Amino acid sequence: MKILYVEDEKLLAEAVIYLLEKNDIKVEHITDGEVGLERALHGDYDCIVLDIMLPHVSGLEILKSLRASGVATPVIMLSALSQVGDKVYALDAGADDYLAKPFKTAELIARIQALRRRPPLRRDKMIRVGDIAYNYTNRTINHHTTLTGKEAEIFEVLLASPGQTQPKNRLYVRAWGNEPDTGENYVEVYISYLRKKLRQAGSKAKIQAQRNLGYVLKPSE
Ligand code: CA
């Protein structure tokens, strides 16, 4: 297995890497946060181990960028600040585990191996379309604009096929099923809500009406 290890304390890192490699864990070691983020976004690792205090980009910022980009690789955070607040914050931001410094390398190895055995539990499902980052788990656009249930039902159909027209009837059935006393005009109303939510989320994507056909999501470049 191969991990990315971002740690700027070189002596500590050398000692840790020596033991990891003795345990058949290949290590790519980076000492700078900015380079670490770049590698984490584009490399292929079984696990990413991030120190929190790093030059240029902190471990927490790396973690948040990864999760916002839909990278679901397990992450273990390391921190000299062993306060509970940091731990909670790191786990909230999408870390899978947290280890306070100083730690025993055997403990780190055990945690890495445990994460490997564990199926991803509460990983949010994300999709990125143009300037839209949509989270299927909590139904938010760009991490802050939350959709209501019916808005989300309609939006998810449009988002699944950007640039393709979706018949009004399909959108209607998805959101309302066979509920009585509603009409297809509701779709129009909810499309207008969605346009507003996209603007609120800072997206330049457009939902265009195609006369007599339906609606299409046109993502921004
Ligand atoms: Ca550090």
Tab-separated table of C-alpha atoms and ligand atoms in Angstrom:
chain	number	residue	atom	x	y	z
A	1	MET	CA	0.000	0.000	0.000
A	2	LYS	CA	1.052	3.555	-0.613
A	3	ILE	CA	0.442	6.660	1.468
A	4	LEU	CA	1.061	10.368	1.107
A	5	TYR	CA	2.676	11.848	4.198
A	6	VAL	CA	2.782	15.632	4.513
A	7	GLU	CA	5.012	16.644	7.410
A	8	ASP	CA	7.480	19.514	7.659
A	9	GLU	CA	9.440	18.222	10.668
A	10	LYS	CA	12.122	16.342	8.798
A	11	LEU	CA	13.663	14.378	11.673
A	12	LEU	CA	10.274	13.179	12.874
A	13	ALA	CA	9.282	12.274	9.326
A	14	GLU	CA	12.468	10.277	8.734
A	15	ALA	CA	11.918	8.187	11.843
A	16	VAL	CA	8.266	7.566	10.979
A	17	ILE	CA	8.989	6.704	7.333
A	18	TYR	CA	11.684	4.229	8.355
A	19	LEU	CA	9.160	2.236	10.381
A	20	LEU	CA	6.317	2.580	7.876
A	21	GLU	CA	8.479	1.176	5.119
A	22	LYS	CA	9.577	-1.688	7.345
A	23	ASN	CA	5.870	-2.498	7.549
A	24	ASP	CA	5.479	-2.574	3.753
A	25	ILE	CA	3.857	0.838	3.561
A	26	LYS	CA	5.299	2.880	0.696
A	27	VAL	CA	5.584	6.552	1.569
A	28	GLU	CA	5.633	9.644	-0.598
A	29	HIS	CA	6.867	12.352	1.749
A	30	ILE	CA	6.186	16.059	1.151
A	31	THR	CA	7.266	18.844	3.509
A	32	ASP	CA	5.250	21.735	2.089
A	33	GLY	CA	1.474	22.244	2.365
A	34	GLU	CA	1.005	23.673	-1.095
A	35	VAL	CA	2.874	20.828	-2.796
A	36	GLY	CA	1.101	18.384	-0.492
A	37	LEU	CA	-2.306	19.627	-1.623
A	38	GLU	CA	-1.308	19.304	-5.265
A	39	ARG	CA	-0.102	15.727	-4.763
A	40	ALA	CA	-3.137	14.803	-2.651
A	41	LEU	CA	-5.521	16.054	-5.333
A	42	HIS	CA	-3.851	14.235	-8.204
A	43	GLY	CA	-2.026	11.234	-6.759
A	44	ASP	CA	-3.391	7.789	-6.041
A	45	TYR	CA	-2.945	6.765	-2.401
A	46	ASP	CA	-4.493	4.301	0.010
A	47	CYS	CA	-4.282	6.839	2.803
A	48	ILE	CA	-3.149	10.438	3.354
A	49	VAL	CA	-1.447	11.486	6.589
A	50	LEU	CA	-1.484	15.231	7.173
A	51	ASP	CA	0.265	17.288	9.794
A	52	ILE	CA	-1.874	20.335	10.677
A	53	MET	CA	0.817	22.994	10.981
A	54	LEU	CA	2.512	23.147	7.577
A	55	PRO	CA	4.204	25.842	5.514
A	56	HIS	CA	1.944	27.696	3.008
A	57	VAL	CA	-1.207	25.580	3.257
A	58	SER	CA	-2.303	23.971	6.539
A	59	GLY	CA	-3.282	20.336	6.876
A	60	LEU	CA	-6.871	21.363	7.598
A	61	GLU	CA	-7.026	23.447	4.437
A	62	ILE	CA	-5.664	20.525	2.432
A	63	LEU	CA	-8.306	18.270	3.973
A	64	LYS	CA	-11.139	20.687	3.197
A	65	SER	CA	-9.991	21.156	-0.407
A	66	LEU	CA	-9.785	17.402	-0.893
A	67	ARG	CA	-13.276	16.772	0.391
A	68	ALA	CA	-14.688	19.724	-1.568
A	69	SER	CA	-13.177	18.216	-4.705
A	70	GLY	CA	-14.746	14.854	-3.989
A	71	VAL	CA	-11.483	13.061	-3.100
A	72	ALA	CA	-12.585	10.351	-0.662
A	73	THR	CA	-9.177	8.879	0.268
A	74	PRO	CA	-8.969	8.187	4.030
A	75	VAL	CA	-7.156	10.972	5.879
A	76	ILE	CA	-5.394	10.843	9.252
A	77	MET	CA	-4.592	14.217	10.811
A	78	LEU	CA	-1.568	14.753	13.052
A	79	SER	CA	-1.343	17.649	15.432
A	80	ALA	CA	0.850	18.909	18.201
A	81	LEU	CA	-2.180	20.748	19.531
A	82	SER	CA	-3.910	17.924	21.279
A	83	GLN	CA	-6.953	19.899	22.343
A	84	VAL	CA	-10.307	18.268	21.889
A	85	GLY	CA	-11.492	21.214	19.776
A	86	ASP	CA	-8.916	20.522	17.073
A	87	LYS	CA	-9.841	16.899	16.963
A	88	VAL	CA	-13.552	17.630	16.620
A	89	TYR	CA	-12.841	20.249	13.987
A	90	ALA	CA	-10.641	17.894	11.957
A	91	LEU	CA	-13.206	15.107	12.086
A	92	ASP	CA	-15.966	17.546	11.125
A	93	ALA	CA	-13.911	18.684	8.157
A	94	GLY	CA	-13.833	15.110	6.879
A	95	ALA	CA	-10.827	13.483	8.563
A	96	ASP	CA	-11.131	9.753	9.238
A	97	ASP	CA	-8.832	9.696	12.222
A	98	TYR	CA	-6.743	11.978	14.388
A	99	LEU	CA	-3.505	11.395	16.222
A	100	ALA	CA	-1.990	13.802	18.750
A	101	LYS	CA	1.779	14.385	18.762
A	102	PRO	CA	3.854	12.883	20.166
A	103	PHE	CA	2.615	9.507	18.969
A	104	LYS	CA	4.141	6.072	18.630
A	105	THR	CA	4.723	5.092	15.020
A	106	ALA	CA	3.226	1.675	15.800
A	107	GLU	CA	0.004	3.498	16.676
A	108	LEU	CA	0.031	5.347	13.350
A	109	ILE	CA	0.623	2.081	11.484
A	110	ALA	CA	-2.287	0.459	13.328
A	111	ARG	CA	-4.581	3.349	12.412
A	112	ILE	CA	-3.526	3.294	8.746
A	113	GLN	CA	-4.180	-0.434	8.577
A	114	ALA	CA	-7.533	-0.066	10.351
A	115	LEU	CA	-8.677	2.551	7.841
A	116	ARG	CA	-7.716	0.293	5.026
A	117	ARG	CA	-9.878	-2.505	6.387
A	118	ARG	CA	-12.812	-0.247	7.118
A	119	PRO	CA	-15.223	0.472	4.285
A	120	PRO	CA	-15.835	4.180	3.790
A	121	LEU	CA	-18.657	5.019	6.173
A	122	ARG	CA	-20.043	8.469	5.992
A	123	ARG	CA	-18.300	9.756	2.918
A	124	ASP	CA	-20.388	12.444	1.309
A	125	LYS	CA	-21.171	11.834	-2.313
A	126	MET	CA	-20.112	14.864	-4.312
A	127	ILE	CA	-20.377	15.821	-7.938
A	128	ARG	CA	-18.710	18.722	-9.686
A	129	VAL	CA	-20.297	20.264	-12.792
A	130	GLY	CA	-18.744	23.541	-13.983
A	131	ASP	CA	-18.761	25.889	-11.000
A	132	ILE	CA	-21.257	23.742	-9.086
A	133	ALA	CA	-20.063	21.402	-6.328
A	134	TYR	CA	-23.138	19.456	-5.298
A	135	ASN	CA	-23.304	17.304	-2.186
A	136	TYR	CA	-25.904	14.521	-2.489
A	137	THR	CA	-25.706	13.709	1.204
A	138	ASN	CA	-26.837	17.040	2.596
A	139	ARG	CA	-28.158	18.439	-0.688
A	140	THR	CA	-26.118	21.610	-0.722
A	141	ILE	CA	-24.635	23.576	-3.600
A	142	ASN	CA	-21.111	24.879	-3.044
A	143	HIS	CA	-21.209	23.885	0.647
A	144	HIS	CA	-23.617	26.555	1.814
A	145	THR	CA	-26.793	26.745	-0.245
A	146	THR	CA	-29.194	24.034	0.887
A	147	LEU	CA	-31.973	22.760	-1.342
A	148	THR	CA	-35.368	21.684	-0.071
A	149	GLY	CA	-36.486	18.120	-0.814
A	150	LYS	CA	-38.422	18.909	-3.990
A	151	GLU	CA	-35.827	21.378	-5.254
A	152	ALA	CA	-33.179	18.691	-4.814
A	153	GLU	CA	-35.241	16.026	-6.619
A	154	ILE	CA	-35.579	18.272	-9.655
A	155	PHE	CA	-32.029	19.591	-9.517
A	156	GLU	CA	-30.510	16.103	-9.322
A	157	VAL	CA	-32.271	15.085	-12.555
A	158	LEU	CA	-30.937	18.176	-14.358
A	159	LEU	CA	-27.466	17.778	-12.843
A	160	ALA	CA	-27.183	14.147	-13.934
A	161	SER	CA	-27.318	15.189	-17.605
A	162	PRO	CA	-25.997	18.720	-18.007
A	163	GLY	CA	-26.706	20.177	-21.446
A	164	GLN	CA	-29.525	17.714	-22.083
A	165	THR	CA	-33.158	18.713	-22.029
A	166	GLN	CA	-35.232	16.968	-19.380
A	167	PRO	CA	-38.974	16.738	-20.080
A	168	LYS	CA	-41.117	18.692	-17.655
A	169	ASN	CA	-43.112	15.565	-16.998
A	170	ARG	CA	-40.041	13.614	-15.876
A	171	LEU	CA	-39.135	16.372	-13.424
A	172	TYR	CA	-42.696	16.446	-12.170
A	173	VAL	CA	-42.907	12.706	-11.582
A	174	ARG	CA	-39.540	12.666	-9.822
A	175	ALA	CA	-40.557	15.368	-7.344
A	176	TRP	CA	-44.240	14.714	-6.868
A	177	GLY	CA	-44.772	11.152	-7.980
A	178	ASN	CA	-48.477	10.580	-7.994
A	179	GLU	CA	-49.395	13.100	-5.343
A	180	PRO	CA	-52.875	14.408	-6.067
A	181	ASP	CA	-53.819	18.065	-6.459
A	182	THR	CA	-50.531	19.202	-7.923
A	183	GLY	CA	-49.939	20.226	-11.474
A	184	GLU	CA	-46.977	20.434	-13.782
A	185	ASN	CA	-46.955	24.174	-13.248
A	186	TYR	CA	-45.280	23.430	-9.938
A	187	VAL	CA	-42.193	22.443	-11.910
A	188	GLU	CA	-41.969	25.963	-13.285
A	189	VAL	CA	-42.243	27.433	-9.810
A	190	TYR	CA	-39.509	25.167	-8.469
A	191	ILE	CA	-37.263	25.907	-11.438
A	192	SER	CA	-37.478	29.576	-10.478
A	193	TYR	CA	-36.528	28.666	-6.885
A	194	LEU	CA	-33.576	26.672	-8.214
A	195	ARG	CA	-32.355	29.562	-10.377
A	196	LYS	CA	-32.370	31.713	-7.274
A	197	LYS	CA	-30.471	29.073	-5.264
A	198	LEU	CA	-27.834	28.805	-8.011
A	199	ARG	CA	-27.323	32.566	-7.846
A	200	GLN	CA	-27.136	32.405	-4.048
A	201	ALA	CA	-24.514	29.675	-4.358
A	202	GLY	CA	-22.434	31.940	-6.585
A	203	SER	CA	-22.869	29.728	-9.654
A	204	LYS	CA	-23.148	31.113	-13.164
A	205	ALA	CA	-24.940	27.991	-14.414
A	206	LYS	CA	-28.304	28.571	-16.106
A	207	ILE	CA	-31.465	26.509	-16.159
A	208	GLN	CA	-33.053	27.213	-19.528
A	209	ALA	CA	-36.616	26.489	-20.531
A	210	GLN	CA	-37.020	24.741	-23.896
A	211	ARG	CA	-40.457	25.598	-25.195
A	212	ASN	CA	-42.800	22.595	-25.029
A	213	LEU	CA	-39.867	20.299	-24.272
A	214	GLY	CA	-38.617	20.864	-20.765
A	215	TYR	CA	-35.594	22.285	-18.983
A	216	VAL	CA	-31.865	22.053	-19.416
A	217	LEU	CA	-28.995	22.843	-17.083
A	218	LYS	CA	-26.247	24.814	-18.831
A	219	PRO	CA	-23.148	24.719	-16.636
A	220	SER	CA	-20.714	27.617	-16.638
A	221	GLU	CA	-17.241	26.988	-18.022
B	1	CA	CA	4.359	20.885	11.363
